[in-house]
mmCIF file of C-alpha atoms and ligand atoms in Angstrom:
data_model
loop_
_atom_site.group_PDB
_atom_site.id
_atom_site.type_symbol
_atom_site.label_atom_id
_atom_site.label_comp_id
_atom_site.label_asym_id
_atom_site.label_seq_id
_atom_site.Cartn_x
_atom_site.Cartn_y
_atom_site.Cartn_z
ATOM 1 C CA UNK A 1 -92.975 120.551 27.745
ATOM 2 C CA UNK A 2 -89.477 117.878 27.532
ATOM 3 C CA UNK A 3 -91.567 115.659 28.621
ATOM 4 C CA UNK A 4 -90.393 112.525 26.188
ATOM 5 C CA UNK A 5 -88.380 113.605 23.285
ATOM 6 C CA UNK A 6 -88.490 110.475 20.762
ATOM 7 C CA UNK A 7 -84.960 109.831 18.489
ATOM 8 C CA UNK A 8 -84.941 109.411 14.789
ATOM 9 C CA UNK A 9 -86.049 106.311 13.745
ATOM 10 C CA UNK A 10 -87.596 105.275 10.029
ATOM 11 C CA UNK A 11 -88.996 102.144 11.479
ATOM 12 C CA UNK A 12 -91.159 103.275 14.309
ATOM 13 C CA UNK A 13 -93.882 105.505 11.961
ATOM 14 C CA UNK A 14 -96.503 107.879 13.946
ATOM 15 C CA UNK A 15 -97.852 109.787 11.048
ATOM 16 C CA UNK A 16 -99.624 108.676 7.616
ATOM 17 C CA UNK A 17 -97.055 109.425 5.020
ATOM 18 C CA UNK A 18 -94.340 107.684 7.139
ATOM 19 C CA UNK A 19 -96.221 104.958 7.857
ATOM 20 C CA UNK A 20 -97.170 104.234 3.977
ATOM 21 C CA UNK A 21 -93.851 104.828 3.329
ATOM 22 C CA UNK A 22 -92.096 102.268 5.263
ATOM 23 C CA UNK A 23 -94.839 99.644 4.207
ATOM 24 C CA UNK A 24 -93.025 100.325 0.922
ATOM 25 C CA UNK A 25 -89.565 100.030 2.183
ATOM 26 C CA UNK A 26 -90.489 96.563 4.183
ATOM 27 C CA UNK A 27 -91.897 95.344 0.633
ATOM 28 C CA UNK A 28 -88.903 96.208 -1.239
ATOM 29 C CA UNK A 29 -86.652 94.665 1.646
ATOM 30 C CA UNK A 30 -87.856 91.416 1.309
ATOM 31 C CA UNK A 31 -88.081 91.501 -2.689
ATOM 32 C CA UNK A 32 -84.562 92.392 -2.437
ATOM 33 C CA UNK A 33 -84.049 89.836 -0.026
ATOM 34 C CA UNK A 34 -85.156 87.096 -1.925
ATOM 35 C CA UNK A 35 -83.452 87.731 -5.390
ATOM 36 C CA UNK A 36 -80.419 88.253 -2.890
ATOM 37 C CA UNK A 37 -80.663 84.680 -0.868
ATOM 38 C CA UNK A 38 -81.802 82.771 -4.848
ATOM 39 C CA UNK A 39 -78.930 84.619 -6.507
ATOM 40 C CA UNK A 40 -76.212 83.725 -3.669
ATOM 41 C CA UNK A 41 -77.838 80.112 -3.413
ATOM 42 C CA UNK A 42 -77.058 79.379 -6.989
ATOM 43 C CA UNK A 43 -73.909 80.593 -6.901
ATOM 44 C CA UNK A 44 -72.576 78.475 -3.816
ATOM 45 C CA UNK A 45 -74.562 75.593 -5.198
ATOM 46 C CA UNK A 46 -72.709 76.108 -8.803
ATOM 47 C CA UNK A 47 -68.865 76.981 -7.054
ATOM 48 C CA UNK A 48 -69.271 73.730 -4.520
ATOM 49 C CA UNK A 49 -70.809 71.430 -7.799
ATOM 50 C CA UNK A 50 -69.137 72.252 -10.317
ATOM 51 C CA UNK A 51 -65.413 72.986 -8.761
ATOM 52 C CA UNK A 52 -62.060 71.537 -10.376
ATOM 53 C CA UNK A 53 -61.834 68.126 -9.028
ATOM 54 C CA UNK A 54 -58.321 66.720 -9.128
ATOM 55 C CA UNK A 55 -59.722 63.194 -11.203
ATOM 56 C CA UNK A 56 -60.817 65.430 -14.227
ATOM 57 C CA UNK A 57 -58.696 68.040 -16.453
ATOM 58 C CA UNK A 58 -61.217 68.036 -19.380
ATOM 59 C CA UNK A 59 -62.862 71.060 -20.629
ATOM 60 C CA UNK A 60 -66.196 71.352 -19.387
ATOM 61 C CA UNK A 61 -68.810 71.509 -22.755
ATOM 62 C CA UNK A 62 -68.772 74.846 -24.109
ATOM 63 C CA UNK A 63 -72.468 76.018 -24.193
ATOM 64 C CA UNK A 64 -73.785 78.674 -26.671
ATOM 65 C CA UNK A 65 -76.601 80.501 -25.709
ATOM 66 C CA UNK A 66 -79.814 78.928 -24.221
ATOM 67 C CA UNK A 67 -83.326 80.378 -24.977
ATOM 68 C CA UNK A 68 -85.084 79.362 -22.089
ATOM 69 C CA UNK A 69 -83.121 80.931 -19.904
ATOM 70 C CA UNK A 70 -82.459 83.788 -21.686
ATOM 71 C CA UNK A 71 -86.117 84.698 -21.850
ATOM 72 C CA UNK A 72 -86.086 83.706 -18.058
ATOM 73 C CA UNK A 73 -83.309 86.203 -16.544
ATOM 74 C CA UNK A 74 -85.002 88.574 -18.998
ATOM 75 C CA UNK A 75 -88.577 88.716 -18.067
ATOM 76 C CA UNK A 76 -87.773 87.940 -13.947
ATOM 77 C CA UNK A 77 -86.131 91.087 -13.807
ATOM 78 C CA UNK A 78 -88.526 93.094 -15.647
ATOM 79 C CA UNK A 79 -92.047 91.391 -13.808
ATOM 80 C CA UNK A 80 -90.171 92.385 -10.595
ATOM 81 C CA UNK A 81 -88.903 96.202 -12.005
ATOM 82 C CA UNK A 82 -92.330 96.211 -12.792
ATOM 83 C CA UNK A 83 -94.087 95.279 -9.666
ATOM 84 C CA UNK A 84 -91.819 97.550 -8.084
ATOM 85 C CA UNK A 85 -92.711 100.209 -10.139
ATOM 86 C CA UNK A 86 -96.264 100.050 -9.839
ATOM 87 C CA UNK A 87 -96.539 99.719 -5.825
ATOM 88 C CA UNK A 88 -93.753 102.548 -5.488
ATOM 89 C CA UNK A 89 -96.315 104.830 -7.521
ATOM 90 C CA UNK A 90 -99.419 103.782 -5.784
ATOM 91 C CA UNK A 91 -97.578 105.159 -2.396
ATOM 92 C CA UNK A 92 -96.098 108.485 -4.049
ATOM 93 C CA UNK A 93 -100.001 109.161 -5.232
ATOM 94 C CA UNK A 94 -101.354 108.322 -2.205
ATOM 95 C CA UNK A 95 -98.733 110.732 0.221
ATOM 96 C CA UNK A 96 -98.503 113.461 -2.572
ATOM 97 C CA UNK A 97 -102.483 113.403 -3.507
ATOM 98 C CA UNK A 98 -104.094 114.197 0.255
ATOM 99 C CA UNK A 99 -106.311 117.060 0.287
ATOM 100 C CA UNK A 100 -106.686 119.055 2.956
ATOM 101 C CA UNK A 101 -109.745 118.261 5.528
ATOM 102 C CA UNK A 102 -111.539 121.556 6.426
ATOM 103 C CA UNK A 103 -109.588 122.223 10.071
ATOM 104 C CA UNK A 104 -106.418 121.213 8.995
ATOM 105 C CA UNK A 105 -103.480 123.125 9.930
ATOM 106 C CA UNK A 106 -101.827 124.947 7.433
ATOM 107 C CA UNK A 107 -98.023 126.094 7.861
ATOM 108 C CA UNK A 108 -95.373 127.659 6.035
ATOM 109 C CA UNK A 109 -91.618 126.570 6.485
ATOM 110 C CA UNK A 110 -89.197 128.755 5.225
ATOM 111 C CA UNK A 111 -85.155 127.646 5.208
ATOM 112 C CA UNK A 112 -82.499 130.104 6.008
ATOM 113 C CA UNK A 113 -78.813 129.260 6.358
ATOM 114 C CA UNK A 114 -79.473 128.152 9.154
ATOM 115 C CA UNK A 115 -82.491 127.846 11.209
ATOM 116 C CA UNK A 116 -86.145 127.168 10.542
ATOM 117 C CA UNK A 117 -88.705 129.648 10.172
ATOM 118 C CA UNK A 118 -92.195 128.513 10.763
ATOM 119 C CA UNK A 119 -95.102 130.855 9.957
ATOM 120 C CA UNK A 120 -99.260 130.057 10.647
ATOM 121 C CA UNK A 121 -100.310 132.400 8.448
ATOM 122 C CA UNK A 122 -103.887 131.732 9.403
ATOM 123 C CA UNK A 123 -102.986 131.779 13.027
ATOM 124 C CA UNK A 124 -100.848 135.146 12.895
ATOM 125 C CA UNK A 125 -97.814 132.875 14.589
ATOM 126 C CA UNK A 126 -94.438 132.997 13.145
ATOM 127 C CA UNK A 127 -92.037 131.143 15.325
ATOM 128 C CA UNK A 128 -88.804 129.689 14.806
ATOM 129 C CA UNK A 129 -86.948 125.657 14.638
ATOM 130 C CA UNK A 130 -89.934 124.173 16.741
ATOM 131 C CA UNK A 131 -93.285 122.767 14.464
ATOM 132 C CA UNK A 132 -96.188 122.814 17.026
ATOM 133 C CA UNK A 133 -99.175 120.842 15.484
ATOM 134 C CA UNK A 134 -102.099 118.985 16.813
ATOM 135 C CA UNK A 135 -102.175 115.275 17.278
ATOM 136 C CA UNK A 136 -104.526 113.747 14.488
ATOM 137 C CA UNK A 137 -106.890 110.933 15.673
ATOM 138 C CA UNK A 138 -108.648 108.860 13.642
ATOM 139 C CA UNK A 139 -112.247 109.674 14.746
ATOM 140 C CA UNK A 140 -111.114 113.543 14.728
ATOM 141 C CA UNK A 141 -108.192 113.968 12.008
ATOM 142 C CA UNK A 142 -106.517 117.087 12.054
ATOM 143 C CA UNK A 143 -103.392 116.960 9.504
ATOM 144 C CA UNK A 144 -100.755 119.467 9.095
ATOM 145 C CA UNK A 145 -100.045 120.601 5.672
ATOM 146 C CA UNK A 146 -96.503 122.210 4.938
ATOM 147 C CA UNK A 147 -95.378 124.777 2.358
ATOM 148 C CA UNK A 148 -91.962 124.604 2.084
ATOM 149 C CA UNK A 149 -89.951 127.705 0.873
ATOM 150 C CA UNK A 150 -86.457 128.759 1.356
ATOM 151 C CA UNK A 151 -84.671 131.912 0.788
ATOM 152 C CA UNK A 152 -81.486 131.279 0.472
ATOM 153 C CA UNK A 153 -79.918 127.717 -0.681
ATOM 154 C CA UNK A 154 -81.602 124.151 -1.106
ATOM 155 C CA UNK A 155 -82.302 122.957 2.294
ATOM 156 C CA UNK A 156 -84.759 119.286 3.075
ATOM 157 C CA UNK A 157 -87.174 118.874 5.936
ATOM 158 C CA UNK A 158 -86.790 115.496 7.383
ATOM 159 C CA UNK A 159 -88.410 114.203 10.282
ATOM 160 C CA UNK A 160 -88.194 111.057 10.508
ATOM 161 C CA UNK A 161 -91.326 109.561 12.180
ATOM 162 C CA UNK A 162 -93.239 111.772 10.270
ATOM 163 C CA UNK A 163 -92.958 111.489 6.636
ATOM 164 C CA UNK A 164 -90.546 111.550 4.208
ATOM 165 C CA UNK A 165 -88.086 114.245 2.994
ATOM 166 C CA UNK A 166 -89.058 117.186 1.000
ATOM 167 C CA UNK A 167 -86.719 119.619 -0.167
ATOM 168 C CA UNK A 168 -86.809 123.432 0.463
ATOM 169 C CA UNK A 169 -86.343 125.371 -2.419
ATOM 170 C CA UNK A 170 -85.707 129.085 -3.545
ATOM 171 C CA UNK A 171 -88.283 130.356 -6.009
ATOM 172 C CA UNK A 172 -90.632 127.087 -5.332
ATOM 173 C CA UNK A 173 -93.637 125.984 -3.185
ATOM 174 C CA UNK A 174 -92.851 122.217 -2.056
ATOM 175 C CA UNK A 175 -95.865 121.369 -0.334
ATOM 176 C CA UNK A 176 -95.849 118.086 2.359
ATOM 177 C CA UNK A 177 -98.229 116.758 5.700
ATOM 178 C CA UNK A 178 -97.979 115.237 8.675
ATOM 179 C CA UNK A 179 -100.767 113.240 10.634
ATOM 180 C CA UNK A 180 -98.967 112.350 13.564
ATOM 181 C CA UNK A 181 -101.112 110.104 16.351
ATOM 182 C CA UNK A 182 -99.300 110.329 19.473
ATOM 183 C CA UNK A 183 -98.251 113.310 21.739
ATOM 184 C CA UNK A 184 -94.766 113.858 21.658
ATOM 185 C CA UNK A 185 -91.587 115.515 20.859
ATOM 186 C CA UNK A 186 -90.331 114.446 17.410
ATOM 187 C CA UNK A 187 -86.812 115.307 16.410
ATOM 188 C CA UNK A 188 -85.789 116.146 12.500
ATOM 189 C CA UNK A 189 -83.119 117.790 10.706
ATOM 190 C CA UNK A 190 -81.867 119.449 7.512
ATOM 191 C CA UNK A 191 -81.275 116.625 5.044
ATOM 192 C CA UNK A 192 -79.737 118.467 2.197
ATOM 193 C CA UNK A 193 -75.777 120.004 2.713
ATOM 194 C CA UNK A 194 -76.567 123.366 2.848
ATOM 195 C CA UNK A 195 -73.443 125.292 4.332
ATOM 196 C CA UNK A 196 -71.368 124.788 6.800
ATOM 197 C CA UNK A 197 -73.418 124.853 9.360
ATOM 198 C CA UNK A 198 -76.212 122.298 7.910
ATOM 199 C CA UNK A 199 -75.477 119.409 10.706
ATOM 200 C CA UNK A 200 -76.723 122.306 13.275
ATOM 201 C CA UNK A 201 -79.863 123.055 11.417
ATOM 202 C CA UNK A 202 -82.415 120.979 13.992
ATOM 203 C CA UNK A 203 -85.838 121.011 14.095
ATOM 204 C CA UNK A 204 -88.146 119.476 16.598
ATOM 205 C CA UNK A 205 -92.010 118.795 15.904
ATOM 206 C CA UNK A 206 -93.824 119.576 19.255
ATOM 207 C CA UNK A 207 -97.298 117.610 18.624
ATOM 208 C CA UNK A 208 -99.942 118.408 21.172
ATOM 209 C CA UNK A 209 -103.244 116.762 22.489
ATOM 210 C CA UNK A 210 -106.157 119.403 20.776
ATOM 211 C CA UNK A 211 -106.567 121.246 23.661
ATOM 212 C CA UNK A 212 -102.691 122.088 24.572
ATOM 213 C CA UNK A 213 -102.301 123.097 21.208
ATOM 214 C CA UNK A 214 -105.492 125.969 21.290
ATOM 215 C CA UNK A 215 -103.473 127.005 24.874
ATOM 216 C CA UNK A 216 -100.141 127.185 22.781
ATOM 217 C CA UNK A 217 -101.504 129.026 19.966
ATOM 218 C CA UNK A 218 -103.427 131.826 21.891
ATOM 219 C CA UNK A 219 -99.817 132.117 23.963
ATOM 220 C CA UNK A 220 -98.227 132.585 20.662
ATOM 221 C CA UNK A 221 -100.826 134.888 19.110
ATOM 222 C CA UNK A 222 -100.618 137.593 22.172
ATOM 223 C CA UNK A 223 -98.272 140.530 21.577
ATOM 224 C CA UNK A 224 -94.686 139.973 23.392
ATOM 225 C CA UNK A 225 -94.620 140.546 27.254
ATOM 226 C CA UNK A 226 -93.792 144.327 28.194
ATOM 227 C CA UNK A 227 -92.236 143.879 31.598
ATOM 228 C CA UNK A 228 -91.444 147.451 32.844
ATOM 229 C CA UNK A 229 -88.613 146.267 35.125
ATOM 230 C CA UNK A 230 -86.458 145.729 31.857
ATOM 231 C CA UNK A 231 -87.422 149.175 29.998
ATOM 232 C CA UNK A 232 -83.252 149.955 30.135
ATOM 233 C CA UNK A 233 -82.668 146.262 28.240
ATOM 234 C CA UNK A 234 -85.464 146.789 26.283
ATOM 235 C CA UNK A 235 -84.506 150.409 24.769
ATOM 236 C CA UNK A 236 -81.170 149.366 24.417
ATOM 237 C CA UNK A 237 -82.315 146.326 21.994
ATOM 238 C CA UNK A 238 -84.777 149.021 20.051
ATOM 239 C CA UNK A 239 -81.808 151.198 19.569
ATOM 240 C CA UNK A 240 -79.119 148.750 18.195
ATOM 241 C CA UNK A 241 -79.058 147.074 14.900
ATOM 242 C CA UNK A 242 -80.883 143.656 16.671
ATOM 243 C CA UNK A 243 -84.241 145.318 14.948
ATOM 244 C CA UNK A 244 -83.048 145.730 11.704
ATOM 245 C CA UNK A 245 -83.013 141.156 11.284
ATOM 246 C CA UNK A 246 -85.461 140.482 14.710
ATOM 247 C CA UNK A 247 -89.458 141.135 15.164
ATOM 248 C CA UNK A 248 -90.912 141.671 18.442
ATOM 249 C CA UNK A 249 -94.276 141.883 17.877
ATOM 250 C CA UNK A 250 -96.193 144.795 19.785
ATOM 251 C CA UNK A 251 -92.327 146.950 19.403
ATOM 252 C CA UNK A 252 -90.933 148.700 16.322
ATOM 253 C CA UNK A 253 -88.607 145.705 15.648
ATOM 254 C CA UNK A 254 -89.724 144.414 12.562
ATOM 255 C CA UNK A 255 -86.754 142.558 10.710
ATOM 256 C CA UNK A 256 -87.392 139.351 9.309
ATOM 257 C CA UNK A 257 -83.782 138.659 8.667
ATOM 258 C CA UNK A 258 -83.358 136.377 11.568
ATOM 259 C CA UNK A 259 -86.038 134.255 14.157
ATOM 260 C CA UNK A 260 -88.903 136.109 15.562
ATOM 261 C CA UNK A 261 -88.474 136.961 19.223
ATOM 262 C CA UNK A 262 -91.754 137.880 20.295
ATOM 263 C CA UNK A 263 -91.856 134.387 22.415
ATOM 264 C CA UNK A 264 -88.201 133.318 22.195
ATOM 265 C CA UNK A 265 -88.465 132.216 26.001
ATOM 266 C CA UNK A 266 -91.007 129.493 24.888
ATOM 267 C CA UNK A 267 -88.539 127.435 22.604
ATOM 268 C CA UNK A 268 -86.235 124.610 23.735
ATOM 269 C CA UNK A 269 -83.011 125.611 22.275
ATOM 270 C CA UNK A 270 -80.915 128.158 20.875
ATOM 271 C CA UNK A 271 -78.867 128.421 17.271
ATOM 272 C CA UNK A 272 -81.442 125.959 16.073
ATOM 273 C CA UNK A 273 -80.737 123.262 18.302
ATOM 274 C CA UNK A 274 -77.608 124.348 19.056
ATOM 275 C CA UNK A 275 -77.610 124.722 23.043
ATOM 276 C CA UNK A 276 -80.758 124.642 25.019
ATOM 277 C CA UNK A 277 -82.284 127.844 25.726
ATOM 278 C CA UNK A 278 -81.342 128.961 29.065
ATOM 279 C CA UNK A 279 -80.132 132.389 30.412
ATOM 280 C CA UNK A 280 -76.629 131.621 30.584
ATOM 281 C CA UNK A 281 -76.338 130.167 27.275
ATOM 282 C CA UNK A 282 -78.493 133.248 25.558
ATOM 283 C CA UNK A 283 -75.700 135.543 27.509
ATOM 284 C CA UNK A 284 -73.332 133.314 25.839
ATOM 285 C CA UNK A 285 -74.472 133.077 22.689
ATOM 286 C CA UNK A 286 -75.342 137.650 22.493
ATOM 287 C CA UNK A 287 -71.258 137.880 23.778
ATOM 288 C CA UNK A 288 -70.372 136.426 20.969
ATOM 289 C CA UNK A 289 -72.859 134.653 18.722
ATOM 290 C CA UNK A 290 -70.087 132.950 16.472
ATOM 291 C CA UNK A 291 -68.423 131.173 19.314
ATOM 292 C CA UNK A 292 -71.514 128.557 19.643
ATOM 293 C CA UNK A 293 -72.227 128.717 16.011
ATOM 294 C CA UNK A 294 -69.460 129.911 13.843
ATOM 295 C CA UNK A 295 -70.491 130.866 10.402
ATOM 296 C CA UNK A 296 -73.986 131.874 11.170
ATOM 297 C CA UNK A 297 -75.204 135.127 10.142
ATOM 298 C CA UNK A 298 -75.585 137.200 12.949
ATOM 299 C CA UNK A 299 -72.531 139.317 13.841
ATOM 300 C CA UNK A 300 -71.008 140.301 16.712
ATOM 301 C CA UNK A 301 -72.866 143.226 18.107
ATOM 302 C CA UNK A 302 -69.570 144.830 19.991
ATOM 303 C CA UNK A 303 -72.228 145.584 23.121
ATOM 304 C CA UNK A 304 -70.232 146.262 26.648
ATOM 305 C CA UNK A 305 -70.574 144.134 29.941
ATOM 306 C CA UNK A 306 -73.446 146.133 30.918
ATOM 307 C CA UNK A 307 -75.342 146.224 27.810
ATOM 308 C CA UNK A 308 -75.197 142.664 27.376
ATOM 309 C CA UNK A 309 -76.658 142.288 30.674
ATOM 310 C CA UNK A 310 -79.397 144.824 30.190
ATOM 311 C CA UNK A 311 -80.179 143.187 26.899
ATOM 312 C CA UNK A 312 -80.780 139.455 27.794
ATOM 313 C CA UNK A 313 -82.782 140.416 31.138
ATOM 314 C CA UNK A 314 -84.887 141.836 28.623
ATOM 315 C CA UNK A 315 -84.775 139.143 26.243
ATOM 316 C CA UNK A 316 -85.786 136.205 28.866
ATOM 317 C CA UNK A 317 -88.510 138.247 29.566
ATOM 318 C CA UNK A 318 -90.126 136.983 26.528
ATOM 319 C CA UNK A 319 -92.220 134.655 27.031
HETATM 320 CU CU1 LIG B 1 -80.295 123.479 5.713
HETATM 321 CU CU2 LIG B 1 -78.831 121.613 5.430
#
């Protein structure tokens, strides 16, 4: 599944919205860039011409006002504001405005201080951090739509090769989509200071060719693994407090407080990108989950040598 993990970049678009919106930012560049290389040009042009030569001490005429070119640094300005104005809006109506095709995806992404949570309600899949979508062709499209909730603080879901940024608010639906076109593993992040542990709020978009994603979402939708041989572990988590914040679906825990478990085995990292998820980092991170991310909200559940053990034999269990 690691196969190629792609970096942040604004300038190398795979999805519709990010692609409309760096045609934008290229057209705005080069505006910019031309009122920047006439406005510079005139004013080397006027320092070299019109410098104090040693020959003359006279006062230069005294010019009052000039209508001409009055009306000219007036109107420039306001035919380019303009201009700007008017393609800027075209793109917001275009990104904002799609409707939803009949097999898009539909996903709800809810910010907590601070991790993702990322429910299909359609699907019956609540997950955690990683966004698994379908690629979108242009002969088959199949966009994602996001609802974006939070329920704590103001947190914003960037990723960068797929659209813009769209903030997560409490008490609000944001909605945004995603079309990506190539296979991949697309890095984002929270975009909006949300605590102090915002920088470690990751998020990877996992997008998959059609078929791997039907294979991950029937994974996802089955009931978490029972494995027998880790009954001990797995009593031990159903009688502590881990229940009370974590679901494992097909087990009395039911909290919602914290990630879904069901399938923690199948993500890529830990803490939200913290550490990758392997079994000596999630022994790590259950001795003391404030060592790797200090600040975060679950606390230190005081469990001996042996329970510790117990409990994360049962936890990579879960596939
Ligand atoms: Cu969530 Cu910054």
């Amino acid at each position: 599944m690691q196969s190629s993990v792609h970096l942040s970049n604004i300038f190398d678009p795979i999805s519709t919205p990010a692609q409309a919106i760096l045609e934008l930012s290229w057209l705005v560049l080069w505006i910019c860039a031309g009122i920047f290389v006439v406005v510079v040009g005139l004013l080397v042009y006027t320092i070299i011409r019109f410098r104090r030569r040693h020959a003359d001490d006279d006062e230069p005429p005294q010019v009052y006002g000039s209508t001409q070119i009055e009306l000219a640094w007036t109107v420039m300005p306001l035919l380019t504001v303009f201009v700007l104005f008017l393609v800027t809006t075209r793109t917001i109506k275009a990104v904002q405005d799609a409707v939803p095709s009949p097999d898009a995806v539909h996903v709800t992404v809810v910010g907590h201080q601070w991790w993702w949570e990322i429910r299909y309600p359609a699907l019956g899949i609540v997950t955690a951090n990683e966004l698994h979508v379908p690629v979108s062709h242009q002969e088959q499209p199949q966009p994602t739509f996001l609802q974006l909730q939070s329920v704590d603080v103001v947190h914003s879901f960037w990723v960068p090769r797929l659209a813009g940024k769209m903030d997560l608010i409490p008490n609000r639906d944001n909605h945004m989509w995603i079309e990506p076109r190539k296979p991949g593993i697309y890095l984002g992040q929270c975009a909006e200071y949300c605590g102090t542990q915002h920088a470690n709020m990751l998020l990877r978009v996992i997008v998959h060719a059609h078929d791997d994603f039907e294979r991950w979402v029937a994974a996802q939708q089955q009931p978490a693994v029972h494995d027998p041989s880790v009954q001990v572990g797995h009593d031990l988590f159903q009688a502590t407090a881990c229940v009370n914040c974590h679901t494992v679906r097909g087990t009395p825990a039911n909290g919602t407080f914290g990630p879904d478990l069901s399938h923690l085995m199948s993500r890529a990292t830990l803490g939200a990108g913290v550490v990758d998820n392997t079994h000596p980092n999630l022994r790590a991170w259950m001795r003391n989950p404030q060592h790797l991310k200090p600040g975060n909200l679950m606390p230190d559940m005081q469990l001996t040598p042996q329970e510790l053990e117990h409990i994360v034999a049962y936890l990579v269990t879960l596939h």
